């Protein structure tokens, strides 16, 4: 499902009415071909997810280290994204 957008969130009961009003135009009309595999992914086993999370964590850590080792580059360690943000240090 790479590239397809299907998500969910969990909110306190008292917030749901307000959140629905806020995001209704952003999340409506998810197409059926996206919904069925999404349901299967949520209902299925987590073994593969755990393996992939471990692999992605190792990749993130390696890329973060290698980029920070480059002179003039400072990379922020991502806590919850799949992207790295970089800042160019002043070059001497």
PDB file of C-alpha atoms in Angstrom:
ATOM      1  CA  UNK A   1       0.000   0.000   0.000  1.00  0.00           C
ATOM      2  CA  UNK A   2       2.984   2.317  -0.395  1.00  0.00           C
ATOM      3  CA  UNK A   3       1.804   5.717  -1.576  1.00  0.00           C
ATOM      4  CA  UNK A   4      -1.836   5.127  -0.690  1.00  0.00           C
ATOM      5  CA  UNK A   5      -3.211   7.203   2.145  1.00  0.00           C
ATOM      6  CA  UNK A   6      -5.366   5.505   4.737  1.00  0.00           C
ATOM      7  CA  UNK A   7      -5.148   6.344   8.407  1.00  0.00           C
ATOM      8  CA  UNK A   8      -6.890   6.317  11.727  1.00  0.00           C
ATOM      9  CA  UNK A   9      -6.660   8.161  14.998  1.00  0.00           C
ATOM     10  CA  UNK A  10      -7.826   7.784  18.558  1.00  0.00           C
ATOM     11  CA  UNK A  11      -9.405  10.698  20.425  1.00  0.00           C
ATOM     12  CA  UNK A  12     -11.066  11.271  23.807  1.00  0.00           C
ATOM     13  CA  UNK A  13     -14.846  11.053  23.492  1.00  0.00           C
ATOM     14  CA  UNK A  14     -15.314  14.763  24.230  1.00  0.00           C
ATOM     15  CA  UNK A  15     -13.112  15.766  21.262  1.00  0.00           C
ATOM     16  CA  UNK A  16     -14.593  13.571  18.517  1.00  0.00           C
ATOM     17  CA  UNK A  17     -17.410  15.890  17.418  1.00  0.00           C
ATOM     18  CA  UNK A  18     -14.983  18.788  16.996  1.00  0.00           C
ATOM     19  CA  UNK A  19     -12.294  16.744  15.252  1.00  0.00           C
ATOM     20  CA  UNK A  20     -14.825  15.371  12.734  1.00  0.00           C
ATOM     21  CA  UNK A  21     -15.834  18.925  11.824  1.00  0.00           C
ATOM     22  CA  UNK A  22     -12.200  19.920  11.470  1.00  0.00           C
ATOM     23  CA  UNK A  23     -11.017  17.091   9.200  1.00  0.00           C
ATOM     24  CA  UNK A  24     -14.130  15.988   7.292  1.00  0.00           C
ATOM     25  CA  UNK A  25     -12.905  17.370   3.951  1.00  0.00           C
ATOM     26  CA  UNK A  26      -9.443  15.905   4.396  1.00  0.00           C
ATOM     27  CA  UNK A  27     -10.422  12.317   5.097  1.00  0.00           C
ATOM     28  CA  UNK A  28     -13.685  11.666   3.295  1.00  0.00           C
ATOM     29  CA  UNK A  29     -14.096   9.344   0.336  1.00  0.00           C
ATOM     30  CA  UNK A  30     -11.227   6.914   0.772  1.00  0.00           C
ATOM     31  CA  UNK A  31     -11.511   4.608  -2.239  1.00  0.00           C
ATOM     32  CA  UNK A  32     -12.573   0.972  -1.753  1.00  0.00           C
ATOM     33  CA  UNK A  33      -9.357  -0.541  -3.172  1.00  0.00           C
ATOM     34  CA  UNK A  34      -7.508   1.225  -0.336  1.00  0.00           C
ATOM     35  CA  UNK A  35     -10.002   0.301   2.379  1.00  0.00           C
ATOM     36  CA  UNK A  36      -9.978  -3.483   1.919  1.00  0.00           C
ATOM     37  CA  UNK A  37      -6.223  -4.026   2.256  1.00  0.00           C
ATOM     38  CA  UNK A  38      -6.233  -1.500   5.102  1.00  0.00           C
ATOM     39  CA  UNK A  39      -8.745  -3.613   7.014  1.00  0.00           C
ATOM     40  CA  UNK A  40      -6.741  -6.747   6.287  1.00  0.00           C
ATOM     41  CA  UNK A  41      -3.565  -5.026   7.535  1.00  0.00           C
ATOM     42  CA  UNK A  42      -5.248  -4.027  10.804  1.00  0.00           C
ATOM     43  CA  UNK A  43      -6.774  -7.468  11.349  1.00  0.00           C
ATOM     44  CA  UNK A  44      -3.706  -9.465  10.314  1.00  0.00           C
ATOM     45  CA  UNK A  45      -0.637 -10.575  12.247  1.00  0.00           C
ATOM     46  CA  UNK A  46       1.965  -8.039  13.423  1.00  0.00           C
ATOM     47  CA  UNK A  47       5.049 -10.220  12.821  1.00  0.00           C
ATOM     48  CA  UNK A  48       5.944  -8.578   9.526  1.00  0.00           C
ATOM     49  CA  UNK A  49       5.368  -5.081  10.914  1.00  0.00           C
ATOM     50  CA  UNK A  50       7.728  -5.722  13.810  1.00  0.00           C
ATOM     51  CA  UNK A  51      10.419  -7.033  11.455  1.00  0.00           C
ATOM     52  CA  UNK A  52      10.069  -4.018   9.164  1.00  0.00           C
ATOM     53  CA  UNK A  53      10.149  -1.587  12.096  1.00  0.00           C
ATOM     54  CA  UNK A  54      13.414  -3.137  13.243  1.00  0.00           C
ATOM     55  CA  UNK A  55      14.869  -2.895   9.725  1.00  0.00           C
ATOM     56  CA  UNK A  56      13.732   0.721   9.234  1.00  0.00           C
ATOM     57  CA  UNK A  57      15.140   1.681  12.655  1.00  0.00           C
ATOM     58  CA  UNK A  58      18.531   0.233  11.719  1.00  0.00           C
ATOM     59  CA  UNK A  59      18.476   2.066   8.373  1.00  0.00           C
ATOM     60  CA  UNK A  60      17.465   5.356  10.004  1.00  0.00           C
ATOM     61  CA  UNK A  61      20.249   5.084  12.576  1.00  0.00           C
ATOM     62  CA  UNK A  62      22.865   4.279   9.944  1.00  0.00           C
ATOM     63  CA  UNK A  63      21.823   7.094   7.603  1.00  0.00           C
ATOM     64  CA  UNK A  64      21.651   9.550  10.510  1.00  0.00           C
ATOM     65  CA  UNK A  65      25.189   8.630  11.604  1.00  0.00           C
ATOM     66  CA  UNK A  66      26.676   8.703   8.094  1.00  0.00           C
ATOM     67  CA  UNK A  67      25.126  12.077   7.264  1.00  0.00           C
ATOM     68  CA  UNK A  68      26.192  13.622  10.579  1.00  0.00           C
ATOM     69  CA  UNK A  69      29.739  12.433   9.912  1.00  0.00           C
ATOM     70  CA  UNK A  70      29.868  14.636   6.792  1.00  0.00           C
ATOM     71  CA  UNK A  71      31.636  17.964   7.378  1.00  0.00           C
ATOM     72  CA  UNK A  72      29.262  20.925   7.362  1.00  0.00           C
ATOM     73  CA  UNK A  73      26.081  18.872   7.730  1.00  0.00           C
ATOM     74  CA  UNK A  74      23.937  18.492  10.826  1.00  0.00           C
ATOM     75  CA  UNK A  75      20.992  16.087  10.690  1.00  0.00           C
ATOM     76  CA  UNK A  76      18.180  16.142  13.245  1.00  0.00           C
ATOM     77  CA  UNK A  77      17.399  12.712  14.676  1.00  0.00           C
ATOM     78  CA  UNK A  78      13.818  11.855  13.623  1.00  0.00           C
ATOM     79  CA  UNK A  79      11.565  10.661  16.433  1.00  0.00           C
ATOM     80  CA  UNK A  80       8.504   9.687  14.395  1.00  0.00           C
ATOM     81  CA  UNK A  81       9.064  10.388  10.720  1.00  0.00           C
ATOM     82  CA  UNK A  82      10.619   8.552   7.842  1.00  0.00           C
ATOM     83  CA  UNK A  83      12.440  11.703   6.728  1.00  0.00           C
ATOM     84  CA  UNK A  84      15.620  13.333   7.979  1.00  0.00           C
ATOM     85  CA  UNK A  85      15.897  17.098   8.300  1.00  0.00           C
ATOM     86  CA  UNK A  86      19.297  18.548   7.687  1.00  0.00           C
ATOM     87  CA  UNK A  87      20.934  21.873   8.331  1.00  0.00           C
ATOM     88  CA  UNK A  88      24.093  23.076   6.667  1.00  0.00           C
ATOM     89  CA  UNK A  89      26.633  24.255   9.206  1.00  0.00           C
ATOM     90  CA  UNK A  90      28.674  27.271   8.435  1.00  0.00           C
ATOM     91  CA  UNK A  91      31.482  26.061   6.220  1.00  0.00           C
ATOM     92  CA  UNK A  92      34.939  27.135   7.326  1.00  0.00           C
TER      93      UNK A  92
END
